[in-house]
PDB file of C-alpha atoms in Angstrom:
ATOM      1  CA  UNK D   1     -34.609 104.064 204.845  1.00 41.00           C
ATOM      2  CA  UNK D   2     -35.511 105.642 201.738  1.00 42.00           C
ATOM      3  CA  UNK D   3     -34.592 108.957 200.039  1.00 52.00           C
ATOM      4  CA  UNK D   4     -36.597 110.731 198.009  1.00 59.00           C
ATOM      5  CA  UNK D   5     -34.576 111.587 194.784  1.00 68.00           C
ATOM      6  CA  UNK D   6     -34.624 115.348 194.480  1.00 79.00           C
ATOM      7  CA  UNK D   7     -35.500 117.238 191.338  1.00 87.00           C
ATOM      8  CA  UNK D   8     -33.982 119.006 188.652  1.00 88.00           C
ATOM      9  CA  UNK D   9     -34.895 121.859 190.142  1.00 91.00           C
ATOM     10  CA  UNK D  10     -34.466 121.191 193.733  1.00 93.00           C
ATOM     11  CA  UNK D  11     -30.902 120.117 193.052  1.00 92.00           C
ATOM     12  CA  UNK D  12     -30.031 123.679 191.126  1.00 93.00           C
ATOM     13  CA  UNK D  13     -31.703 125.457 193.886  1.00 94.00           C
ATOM     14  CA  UNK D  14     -29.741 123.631 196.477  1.00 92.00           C
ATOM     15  CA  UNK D  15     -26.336 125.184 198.597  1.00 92.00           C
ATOM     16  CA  UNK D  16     -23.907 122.275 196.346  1.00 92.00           C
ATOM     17  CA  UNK D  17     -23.092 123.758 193.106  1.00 95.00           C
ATOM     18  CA  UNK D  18     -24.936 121.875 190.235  1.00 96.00           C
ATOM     19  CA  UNK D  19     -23.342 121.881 186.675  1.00 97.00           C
ATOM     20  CA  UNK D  20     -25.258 120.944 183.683  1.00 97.00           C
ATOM     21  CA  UNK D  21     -24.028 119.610 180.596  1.00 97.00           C
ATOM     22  CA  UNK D  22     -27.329 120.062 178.069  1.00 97.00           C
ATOM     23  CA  UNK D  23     -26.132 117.815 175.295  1.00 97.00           C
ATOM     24  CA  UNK D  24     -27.293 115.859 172.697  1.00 97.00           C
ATOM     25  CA  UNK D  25     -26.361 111.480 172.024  1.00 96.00           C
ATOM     26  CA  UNK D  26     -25.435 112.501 168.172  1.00 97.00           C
ATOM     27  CA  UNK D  27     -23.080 115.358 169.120  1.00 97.00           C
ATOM     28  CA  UNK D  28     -19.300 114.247 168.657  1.00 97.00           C
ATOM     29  CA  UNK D  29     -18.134 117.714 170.793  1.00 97.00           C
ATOM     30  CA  UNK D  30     -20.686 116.163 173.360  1.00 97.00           C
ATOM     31  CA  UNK D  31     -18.693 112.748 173.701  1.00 97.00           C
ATOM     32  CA  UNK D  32     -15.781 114.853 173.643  1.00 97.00           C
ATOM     33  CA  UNK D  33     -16.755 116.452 177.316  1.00 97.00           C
ATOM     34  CA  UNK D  34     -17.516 112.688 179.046  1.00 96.00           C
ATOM     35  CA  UNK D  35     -14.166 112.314 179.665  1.00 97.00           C
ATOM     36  CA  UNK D  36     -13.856 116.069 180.473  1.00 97.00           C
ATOM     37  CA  UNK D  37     -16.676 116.030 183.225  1.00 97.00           C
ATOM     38  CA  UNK D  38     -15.526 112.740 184.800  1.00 96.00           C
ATOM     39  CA  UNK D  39     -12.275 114.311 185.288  1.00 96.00           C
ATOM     40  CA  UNK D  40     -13.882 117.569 186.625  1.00 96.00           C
ATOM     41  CA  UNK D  41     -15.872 115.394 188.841  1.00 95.00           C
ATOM     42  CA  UNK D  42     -12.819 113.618 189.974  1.00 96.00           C
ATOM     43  CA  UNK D  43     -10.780 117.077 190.847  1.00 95.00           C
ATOM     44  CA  UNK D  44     -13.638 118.619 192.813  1.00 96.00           C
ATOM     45  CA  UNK D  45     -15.550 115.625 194.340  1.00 93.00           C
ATOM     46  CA  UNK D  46     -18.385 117.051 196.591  1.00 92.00           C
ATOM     47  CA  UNK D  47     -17.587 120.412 195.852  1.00 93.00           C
ATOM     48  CA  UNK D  48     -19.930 119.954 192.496  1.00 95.00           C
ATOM     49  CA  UNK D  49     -22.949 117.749 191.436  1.00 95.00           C
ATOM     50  CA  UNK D  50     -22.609 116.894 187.447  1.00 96.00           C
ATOM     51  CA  UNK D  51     -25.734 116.503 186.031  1.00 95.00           C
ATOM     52  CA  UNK D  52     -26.025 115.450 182.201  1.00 96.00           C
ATOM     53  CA  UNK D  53     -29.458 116.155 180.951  1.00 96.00           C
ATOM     54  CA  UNK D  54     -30.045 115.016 177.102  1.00 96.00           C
ATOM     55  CA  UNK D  55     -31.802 118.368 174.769  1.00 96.00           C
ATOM     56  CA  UNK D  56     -33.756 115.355 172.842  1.00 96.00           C
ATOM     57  CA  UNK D  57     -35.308 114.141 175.744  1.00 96.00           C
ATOM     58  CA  UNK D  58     -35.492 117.112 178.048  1.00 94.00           C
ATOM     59  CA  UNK D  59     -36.715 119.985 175.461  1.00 93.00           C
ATOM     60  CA  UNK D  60     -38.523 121.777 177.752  1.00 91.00           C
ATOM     61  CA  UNK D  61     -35.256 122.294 179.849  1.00 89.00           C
ATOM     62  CA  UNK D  62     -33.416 123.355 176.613  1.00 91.00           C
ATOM     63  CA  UNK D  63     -35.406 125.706 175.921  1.00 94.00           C
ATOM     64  CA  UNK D  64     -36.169 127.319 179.305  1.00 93.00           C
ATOM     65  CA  UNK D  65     -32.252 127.480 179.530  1.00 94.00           C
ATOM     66  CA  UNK D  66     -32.178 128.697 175.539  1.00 95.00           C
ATOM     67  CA  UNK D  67     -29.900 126.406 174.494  1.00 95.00           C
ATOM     68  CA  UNK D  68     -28.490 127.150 171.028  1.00 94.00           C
ATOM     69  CA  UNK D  69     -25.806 124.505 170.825  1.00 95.00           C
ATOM     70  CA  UNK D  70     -24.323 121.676 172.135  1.00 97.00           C
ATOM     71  CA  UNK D  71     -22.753 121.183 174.655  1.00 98.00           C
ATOM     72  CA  UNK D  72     -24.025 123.743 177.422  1.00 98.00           C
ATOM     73  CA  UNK D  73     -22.613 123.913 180.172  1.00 98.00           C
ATOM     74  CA  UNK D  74     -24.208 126.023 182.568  1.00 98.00           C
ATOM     75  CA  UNK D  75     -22.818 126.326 186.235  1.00 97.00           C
ATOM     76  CA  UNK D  76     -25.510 126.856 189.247  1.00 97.00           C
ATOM     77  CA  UNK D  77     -25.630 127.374 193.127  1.00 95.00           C
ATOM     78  CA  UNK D  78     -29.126 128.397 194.681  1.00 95.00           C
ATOM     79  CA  UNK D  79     -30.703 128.760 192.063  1.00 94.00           C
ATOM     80  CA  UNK D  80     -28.575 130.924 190.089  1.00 96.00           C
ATOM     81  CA  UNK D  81     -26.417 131.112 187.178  1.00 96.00           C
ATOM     82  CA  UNK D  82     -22.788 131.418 187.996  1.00 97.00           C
ATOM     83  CA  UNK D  83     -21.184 130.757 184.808  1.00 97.00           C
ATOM     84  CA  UNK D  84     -22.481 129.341 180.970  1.00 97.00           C
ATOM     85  CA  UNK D  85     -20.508 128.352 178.449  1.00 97.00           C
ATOM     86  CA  UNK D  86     -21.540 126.315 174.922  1.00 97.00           C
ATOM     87  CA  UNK D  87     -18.846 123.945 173.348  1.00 97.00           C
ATOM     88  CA  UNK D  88     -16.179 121.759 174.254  1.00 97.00           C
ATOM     89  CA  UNK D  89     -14.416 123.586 177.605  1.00 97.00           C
ATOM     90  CA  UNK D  90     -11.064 121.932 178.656  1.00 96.00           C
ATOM     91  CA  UNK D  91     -10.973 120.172 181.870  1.00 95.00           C
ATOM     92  CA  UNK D  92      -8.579 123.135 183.802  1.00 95.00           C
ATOM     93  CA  UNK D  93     -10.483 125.771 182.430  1.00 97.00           C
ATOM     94  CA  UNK D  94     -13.599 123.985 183.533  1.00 97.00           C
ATOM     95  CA  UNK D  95     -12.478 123.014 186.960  1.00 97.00           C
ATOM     96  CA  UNK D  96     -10.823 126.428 187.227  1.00 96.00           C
ATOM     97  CA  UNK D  97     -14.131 128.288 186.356  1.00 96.00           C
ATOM     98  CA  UNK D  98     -15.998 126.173 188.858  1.00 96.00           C
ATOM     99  CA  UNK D  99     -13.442 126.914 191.816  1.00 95.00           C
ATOM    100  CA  UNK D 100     -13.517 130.804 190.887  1.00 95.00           C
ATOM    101  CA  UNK D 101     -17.731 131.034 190.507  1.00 94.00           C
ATOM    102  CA  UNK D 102     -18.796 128.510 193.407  1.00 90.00           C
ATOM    103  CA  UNK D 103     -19.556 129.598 197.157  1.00 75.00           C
ATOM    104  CA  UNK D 104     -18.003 127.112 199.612  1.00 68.00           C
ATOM    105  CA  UNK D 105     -21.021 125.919 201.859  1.00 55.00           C
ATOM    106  CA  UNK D 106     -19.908 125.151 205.621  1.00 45.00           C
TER     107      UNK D 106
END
């Protein structure tokens, strides 16, 4: 049985909330939010997706999303933006803003 893997924009467009870290490999406030989003991912489990999509690689996303700086993190569910925010964001803040912006799917 094989599943299809889903897009980038099938995921942001989906009922789980998506958020994406736009970084860069050379950015030391970027390797400062691994650790960040791991524990994020750990507090919230299914209730977010993390994706981490590289601005070096991935320019076109960067600069649909206007990204100015790195790290963006930008926070969505169906297909819309619930919350952005550029720079290092501590984990209770970020796991905070996530429980506050997100709609709880059934």
């Amino acid at each position: 049985m094989s599943t299809k893997a889903k897009t980038f924009q099938e995921l942001i467009d989906g009922d789980q909330a998506v958020l994406v870290d736009l970084f860069a490999t050379w950015c030391g406030p970027c390797k400062m939010m691994q650790p960040i989003l791991e524990d994020t991912a750990k507090q919230l489990g299914d209730k977010v997706k993390i994706l981490k999509v590289d601005v070096d690689k991935n320019q076109l996303a960067a600069s649909k999303f206007q990204v100015r700086g790195v790290p963006t993190l930008i926070l969505f569910q169906k297909g819309k933006i619930l919350w952005r925010e550029s720079g290092v964001v501590p984990a209770h803040q970020l796991v905070n803003t996530i429980k506050t912006n997100i709609q709880e799917t059934a």
